[in-house]
Amino acid sequence: MIIRNLSEEDITLDLATKGKHSALSKIAAKIARRSGFDVQVVLRGLWKRESLGSTGIGRGIAVPHAAFHSISVPFASFTQLAPPIDFDSADGDPVDLVFTLLWPRSAAVSFLPALAQLCRLVATPRIREGLRLARSADEVMAILDSDPRAMHAFPSQTMPQTGVTMR
C-alpha cells in the first residue's frame, strides 16, 4: 500500500492551521515542493474533490485526494494537525490526522482498493493513537510499519518528466 513507500520527507507533524482551507493550502505547498507539481494545480484538485463532499472519514481522520492526468504514479503524504480542525466530517469530530493522496487518472482502477486499505489501517485504534502521539517522522514510520496491512505497497517509481521519485 501507499504507506510502505512514505518517506520522512512526506510527513509533517504539529502543523498549525486556521481551518480546512489553510490546512489543504499548506499540505498542497509541501507536496508541490516535494514532487515538482504546481501548487495551484494540486490545491485546485484537492478542493475540487472536497467540493463533492468532505474527505473527513471520521475518528479525526481525513483523506483528501485528487486524480490527475499529468502524473504517472501515486503520491502520498501524512500530516498531523495541532490543534485539530473542523473538516465537515460526517461524525462531526475535528480532524488531526490527514493522509493526502494524488493519483494518476491512468491508474484509477487501483485507487479505491488502496483507499480502502488505508481506511482499514487507520480504523485500528492502536494505529490512530500512535499517530497522534508520534513526535517524529521516524515514530510515524515505525507505527505504520508495525501493522502488516501497511506492507502491501505499490513500488516506488521515478517520474520521467521530473525525475522525482513518486510514492
Short mmCIF file of C-alpha atoms in Angstrom, two decimals:
data_model
loop_
_atom_site.label_atom_id
_atom_site.label_comp_id
_atom_site.label_asym_id
_atom_site.label_seq_id
_atom_site.Cartn_x
_atom_site.Cartn_y
_atom_site.Cartn_z
CA MET A 1 0.00 0.00 0.00
CA ILE A 2 0.93 3.66 -0.07
CA ILE A 3 2.31 3.68 3.44
CA ARG A 4 5.30 1.42 2.82
CA ASN A 5 6.80 3.92 0.42
CA LEU A 6 6.08 7.00 2.51
CA SER A 7 9.35 8.71 3.39
CA GLU A 8 10.19 11.02 6.28
CA GLU A 9 10.05 13.99 3.89
CA ASP A 10 6.38 13.20 3.23
CA ILE A 11 5.49 13.51 6.94
CA THR A 12 4.59 16.75 8.72
CA LEU A 13 3.91 16.88 12.44
CA ASP A 14 2.09 19.51 14.52
CA LEU A 15 1.02 21.63 11.55
CA ALA A 16 -0.91 24.64 12.82
CA THR A 17 -3.71 25.81 10.54
CA LYS A 18 -6.73 28.08 10.74
CA GLY A 19 -9.12 25.59 9.16
CA LYS A 20 -9.64 23.26 6.23
CA HIS A 21 -8.60 25.73 3.51
CA SER A 22 -5.45 26.68 5.40
CA ALA A 23 -4.60 23.01 6.00
CA LEU A 24 -5.10 21.99 2.36
CA SER A 25 -3.10 25.02 1.17
CA LYS A 26 -0.15 24.16 3.41
CA ILE A 27 -0.30 20.48 2.51
CA ALA A 28 -0.51 21.29 -1.23
CA ALA A 29 2.52 23.59 -0.92
CA LYS A 30 4.60 20.88 0.73
CA ILE A 31 3.53 18.27 -1.82
CA ALA A 32 4.38 20.68 -4.64
CA ARG A 33 7.87 21.27 -3.22
CA ARG A 34 8.48 17.53 -2.82
CA SER A 35 7.01 16.43 -6.14
CA GLY A 36 7.68 19.27 -8.57
CA PHE A 37 3.94 19.75 -9.16
CA ASP A 38 2.41 23.21 -9.46
CA VAL A 39 0.99 24.13 -6.05
CA GLN A 40 -2.14 25.72 -7.53
CA VAL A 41 -2.88 22.63 -9.62
CA VAL A 42 -2.58 20.42 -6.53
CA LEU A 43 -4.72 22.74 -4.42
CA ARG A 44 -7.41 23.05 -7.12
CA GLY A 45 -7.54 19.27 -7.47
CA LEU A 46 -7.92 18.77 -3.72
CA TRP A 47 -10.61 21.48 -3.47
CA LYS A 48 -12.48 20.15 -6.48
CA ARG A 49 -12.76 16.76 -4.78
CA GLU A 50 -13.59 18.35 -1.41
CA SER A 51 -16.44 20.30 -3.04
CA LEU A 52 -18.13 16.95 -3.81
CA GLY A 53 -18.22 16.11 -0.10
CA SER A 54 -15.88 16.11 2.83
CA THR A 55 -12.98 13.68 2.75
CA GLY A 56 -13.15 13.51 6.54
CA ILE A 57 -13.74 9.80 7.13
CA GLY A 58 -14.39 10.02 10.87
CA ARG A 59 -12.47 9.41 14.09
CA GLY A 60 -10.38 12.54 13.45
CA ILE A 61 -9.05 11.37 10.08
CA ALA A 62 -9.26 12.94 6.62
CA VAL A 63 -8.03 11.59 3.30
CA PRO A 64 -8.09 14.47 0.83
CA HIS A 65 -7.29 13.20 -2.65
CA ALA A 66 -7.29 14.13 -6.30
CA ALA A 67 -6.71 12.40 -9.62
CA PHE A 68 -4.51 13.95 -12.31
CA HIS A 69 -3.78 13.14 -15.95
CA SER A 70 -0.35 14.73 -15.55
CA ILE A 71 1.13 12.18 -13.12
CA SER A 72 2.09 8.60 -13.80
CA VAL A 73 2.43 7.25 -10.25
CA PRO A 74 0.65 7.95 -6.95
CA PHE A 75 1.98 10.34 -4.33
CA ALA A 76 1.08 10.32 -0.63
CA SER A 77 1.76 12.46 2.42
CA PHE A 78 0.85 12.31 6.10
CA THR A 79 0.13 15.39 8.21
CA GLN A 80 -0.59 15.59 11.92
CA LEU A 81 -2.52 18.77 12.73
CA ALA A 82 -2.24 20.62 16.04
CA PRO A 83 -4.78 21.63 17.07
CA PRO A 84 -7.42 19.55 15.28
CA ILE A 85 -9.69 21.39 12.82
CA ASP A 86 -13.25 21.13 11.58
CA PHE A 87 -13.24 19.16 8.33
CA ASP A 88 -17.00 18.72 7.94
CA SER A 89 -16.64 15.02 8.74
CA ALA A 90 -19.87 13.02 8.93
CA ASP A 91 -19.24 12.17 12.59
CA GLY A 92 -18.55 15.84 13.44
CA ASP A 93 -15.19 15.06 15.05
CA PRO A 94 -12.39 17.52 14.35
CA VAL A 95 -9.55 16.18 12.21
CA ASP A 96 -5.95 15.89 13.34
CA LEU A 97 -4.65 13.10 11.05
CA VAL A 98 -4.52 13.79 7.31
CA PHE A 99 -3.37 11.37 4.62
CA THR A 100 -3.26 13.19 1.26
CA LEU A 101 -3.24 11.18 -1.96
CA LEU A 102 -2.55 12.31 -5.52
CA TRP A 103 -3.43 9.60 -8.01
CA PRO A 104 -2.82 9.17 -11.74
CA ARG A 105 -6.07 9.01 -13.72
CA SER A 106 -4.46 6.25 -15.76
CA ALA A 107 -4.39 4.06 -12.61
CA ALA A 108 -7.89 4.91 -11.38
CA VAL A 109 -8.79 1.23 -11.05
CA SER A 110 -6.22 0.84 -8.24
CA PHE A 111 -7.34 3.90 -6.27
CA LEU A 112 -10.37 2.51 -4.42
CA PRO A 113 -8.58 -0.65 -3.21
CA ALA A 114 -5.67 1.47 -1.94
CA LEU A 115 -8.04 3.93 -0.25
CA ALA A 116 -9.97 1.07 1.36
CA GLN A 117 -6.75 -0.46 2.66
CA LEU A 118 -5.66 2.88 4.12
CA CYS A 119 -9.07 3.31 5.79
CA ARG A 120 -8.85 -0.18 7.33
CA LEU A 121 -5.36 0.60 8.62
CA VAL A 122 -6.35 3.85 10.33
CA ALA A 123 -9.52 2.26 11.71
CA THR A 124 -7.23 0.39 14.09
CA PRO A 125 -7.29 2.31 17.42
CA ARG A 126 -3.63 1.40 18.14
CA ILE A 127 -2.53 2.95 14.84
CA ARG A 128 -4.63 6.12 15.26
CA GLU A 129 -3.49 6.76 18.81
CA GLY A 130 0.12 6.03 17.93
CA LEU A 131 -0.01 8.56 15.08
CA ARG A 132 -1.50 11.14 17.45
CA LEU A 133 1.29 10.61 19.98
CA ALA A 134 4.15 10.47 17.45
CA ARG A 135 6.76 13.18 17.91
CA SER A 136 8.99 12.42 14.91
CA ALA A 137 8.75 11.17 11.36
CA ASP A 138 10.69 8.09 12.50
CA GLU A 139 7.98 7.33 15.06
CA VAL A 140 5.26 7.71 12.41
CA MET A 141 7.14 5.33 10.12
CA ALA A 142 7.58 2.78 12.94
CA ILE A 143 3.86 2.93 13.81
CA LEU A 144 2.79 2.45 10.20
CA ASP A 145 5.36 -0.30 9.63
CA SER A 146 4.16 -2.17 12.73
CA ASP A 147 0.94 -3.18 11.01
CA PRO A 148 1.11 -5.95 8.38
CA ARG A 149 -1.61 -4.24 6.30
CA ALA A 150 0.81 -1.37 5.66
CA MET A 151 3.33 -3.66 3.99
CA HIS A 152 1.41 -4.14 0.73
CA ALA A 153 2.60 -1.11 -1.17
CA PHE A 154 2.98 -0.48 -4.83
CA PRO A 155 6.60 0.04 -5.94
CA SER A 156 8.19 3.46 -6.00
CA GLN A 157 8.63 4.84 -9.47
CA THR A 158 10.52 7.74 -10.93
CA MET A 159 8.57 10.24 -12.96
CA PRO A 160 10.41 10.61 -16.28
CA GLN A 161 9.39 14.23 -16.86
CA THR A 162 10.65 15.48 -13.46
CA GLY A 163 13.00 12.81 -12.20
CA VAL A 164 11.09 12.98 -8.90
CA THR A 165 10.51 9.70 -7.15
CA MET A 166 6.80 9.42 -6.54
CA ARG A 167 5.26 7.39 -3.77
#
